[in-house]
Amino acid sequence: MVRSILAACAMALCAVNCTTAPIVHPKTFSPDPYRVTIRQTAFGIPHVKADDYGSLGLGAGYAVARENICLLADLYLSASAERSRFLGAGPREENVRSDFFYQRIRDLGWAKEPGLSPDVRAFMRGVAAGYNRYLRDTGVDALPDPSCRGASWVREISEIDVRRMSRINQFYVAFRALMVAAVPPPHTKAQAVVPVDWSPVAPGIGSNAIALGRDASSNGRGLFLANPHQPWSGSFRFFIQQLTIPGTLDVIGASPVSFPGAGIGHNEHVAWSATVSTARRFSFYRLDLVPGHPTNYEFDGKQHEMGQQEVTVQVRGEDGSLTPRTHTFYTTHFGATLIETGRAPLTWSEQYAWAVATVDTGWRSSEQSHQIQRAQSVREMREIVDRYQAWPVNLIAVDDSGEAFFADPGAIPRVTDELAKRCTVPGGLDGSRSDCLWESHPEAAAPGIFAPEELPHLMRLDYVANSNDSYWLSNPSEPLTGFPSSLGDETTARDLRTRIGIRMIEDQLSADGGKGNGLFDLDRLQQLMFANRHYGGELLRDELVVTCREDPMVTLEDNRVIDVSEACEVLANWDLKADLGSRGAVLFREFMDFGGARYRIPFDPNQPVDTPRGLASDDPEVRRALARAVVKLRDADLPLDVELGQVQFVERNGERIPIHGGRGKEGLFNVSYPPRNLGRENIPLRPGIGYPEIEDGSSFIMIMAFTDQGPISRALVTYSQSVNTQSPHYADQTRLYSRKQWVPMLYREADILADPELLVTELSQPRVSPSDLE
């Protein structure tokens, strides 16, 4: 490597990496080489600039590998179905089950299917080349991350590896454990089904997004807040990048590390994000089995034999030898795959079997992402999502003209209310009749899904917002109604997180009597994000204090009498926030966890943001919940008025970083989740310490405003850009998040070059041939 100072970057300190000789690759090359420049600014944000999509992919793949090589190598190991080959069977044979699933995907050949546009395919090939370039430049034995340094499973990849990452529908992957667990009865001890949670999305996973139009903006243009909530580890970790092809593409934002880009972000004219949709994007079908034949089922009065797909993987033993292991997957003739949940009724018995049907979007998701990044308005964006119907999420967006857009526009199985009425059986739909299969619509992007005109969408000039409740209350002034129940609930109580999000918007817009001084700007939107208002506390705390003071002696079911008088005063002095220094937030969290949030005034669809409310003080469970909370904190040797930041934190290289925020069900907009045991019991408290480390919640956070000078944005990845414990970007943004500070998103060329921490990497190498497939 040669490092020198670039004269073109005289305004900032920078470095350049280049090779002294071309790298020889065993594949065929086109004559035009890859050329890309990566400008990394403060906090590890790469700005990748190239003249074509292949070179852009090279830079994007290189940049994300530089900070997350071990995580990526592990993900590619899974997708290639080789965990068992290199790592052995794993605890409870987890690696074997993973390999069975992904080997099936390999054998189906999905990643080799045609349909990718030249630009998207070139980008994918470039990503693989960039990943490989980083490995070659660094060397596996010299990787800076000790967690995979010198590991035999860290290897170069090809285009097919990147295609696998991009091709698999996330809902299909969500059911992988259930598909592998499906074996026909009788279940022998060797075939025993492993009970798993069948919910495709873990509790708490979701997002917030707010698009503010010209009527809510101080400058008459759009403002935007993106706040996805995803796990802080694994394949869903976000990575921030800017991708630029002059005259063609200029987008900044974040995507999961497994496919670099800007799945959430903004360009010069549009900002967008996604939230988890309530629409049912899969169906469980019950199969009526032929008596005495557990792999035969009846359909429209005829017997069908289940399809069988046998897969084989290699499993490394303790002595290093490899042993083949084989598994059989079972399918229906109508495209669904057999599952086993280990829970009634979704279990394979002598009478019934269960299959899950998910929508295969093919390459439409990749193509839709490609087009969205170049959209010039929200109306163009709507045309794009209606054409492809690919993303399995809500879309929220705003453009520089100040028009805000909400839609749940994806590939949603066309289960109409009439179909559901005639076909619903306990646990799902009747899989023995053809009239219970998904219906088709001529205007839909694919068979078996709703057409765009049948799905919720809303254009507004004030705002749209979503926090994972259904489409109904995207703007309370214009509720969306009349859609099939399979898309979500209407005129029902909203989650407290939805309610506090709308309440904060409405409170700001009505400030100063609604005379216009309450309009949003970037700073006010930033304040909204980190206000940490505790809506559960706002609704219930005052009446709880009154009830507590009236009779502080509480008798629990085991006849213990608990004096909660100290808790009364702690709650009375609480600031009704979930800030680091908030005293009382932990006590109230535990009160809510023990079922204390019981409302006196029921839900009123005419007041959906403000109901239900008021404490049902006469309910004895209210006082018992407070007593249980007191006992739990005392048993954990924690004071009742412990500051939130003392017990909610992450540790990075021995440094404790306190984390503010809380859970959506408490009424927090800024979400931080310690492990929840999938919601089946209260969060544990470690004696004298507090909650276990944050597991998920606010992950990538972005606020942005369109101005006369172009877009201005600030952002964070709450867990920082790198998984490498040795990287300077392992915890730097986490510290910012703890302090409610932001990273400026340097979008303009002059701002990038002026960054005092600028590090420039220039890459040039022969181009990988399009024939680089298995």
PDB file of C-alpha atoms in Angstrom, residues 34 60 102 115 130 141 201 216 298 301 462 549 575 583-584 587 596 601 623 648 668 680 697 718 721 740 774:
ATOM      1  CA  TYR A  34     -13.502  -0.738 -11.636  1.00  0.00           C
ATOM      2  CA  ALA A  60     -19.780  -0.060  -0.964  1.00  0.00           C
ATOM      3  CA  TYR A 102     -30.163 -22.606   3.380  1.00  0.00           C
ATOM      4  CA  GLY A 115     -34.679 -10.821 -13.969  1.00  0.00           C
ATOM      5  CA  GLY A 130     -15.236  -5.010  -2.870  1.00  0.00           C
ATOM      6  CA  ASP A 141      -4.548 -13.796   9.149  1.00  0.00           C
ATOM      7  CA  VAL A 201     -41.480 -10.932  14.151  1.00  0.00           C
ATOM      8  CA  ALA A 216     -46.301  21.597   9.173  1.00  0.00           C
ATOM      9  CA  GLU A 298     -57.034 -34.171   0.445  1.00  0.00           C
ATOM     10  CA  GLY A 301     -61.950 -34.205  -2.967  1.00  0.00           C
ATOM     11  CA  ASP A 462     -49.429  18.436   7.016  1.00  0.00           C
ATOM     12  CA  ARG A 549     -51.005   7.826  49.388  1.00  0.00           C
ATOM     13  CA  ASP A 575     -40.205  14.007  35.765  1.00  0.00           C
ATOM     14  CA  ARG A 583     -35.912   8.846  38.957  1.00  0.00           C
ATOM     15  CA  GLY A 584     -39.148   6.872  39.029  1.00  0.00           C
ATOM     16  CA  LEU A 587     -40.377   1.862  39.228  1.00  0.00           C
ATOM     17  CA  GLY A 596     -50.915  -1.927  36.726  1.00  0.00           C
ATOM     18  CA  ILE A 601     -62.038   5.707  30.642  1.00  0.00           C
ATOM     19  CA  ARG A 623     -52.108  -1.397  43.984  1.00  0.00           C
ATOM     20  CA  GLN A 648     -30.114   0.609  31.540  1.00  0.00           C
ATOM     21  CA  LEU A 668     -42.016   5.793  24.822  1.00  0.00           C
ATOM     22  CA  ARG A 680     -43.520 -14.138  28.251  1.00  0.00           C
ATOM     23  CA  GLY A 697     -34.802  -0.710  19.727  1.00  0.00           C
ATOM     24  CA  THR A 718     -27.114   3.728  18.035  1.00  0.00           C
ATOM     25  CA  GLN A 721     -20.840   1.468  12.579  1.00  0.00           C
ATOM     26  CA  LYS A 740     -28.554  12.886  22.662  1.00  0.00           C
ATOM     27  CA  GLU A 774     -21.706 -20.993  -9.693  1.00  0.00           C
TER      28      GLU A 774
END
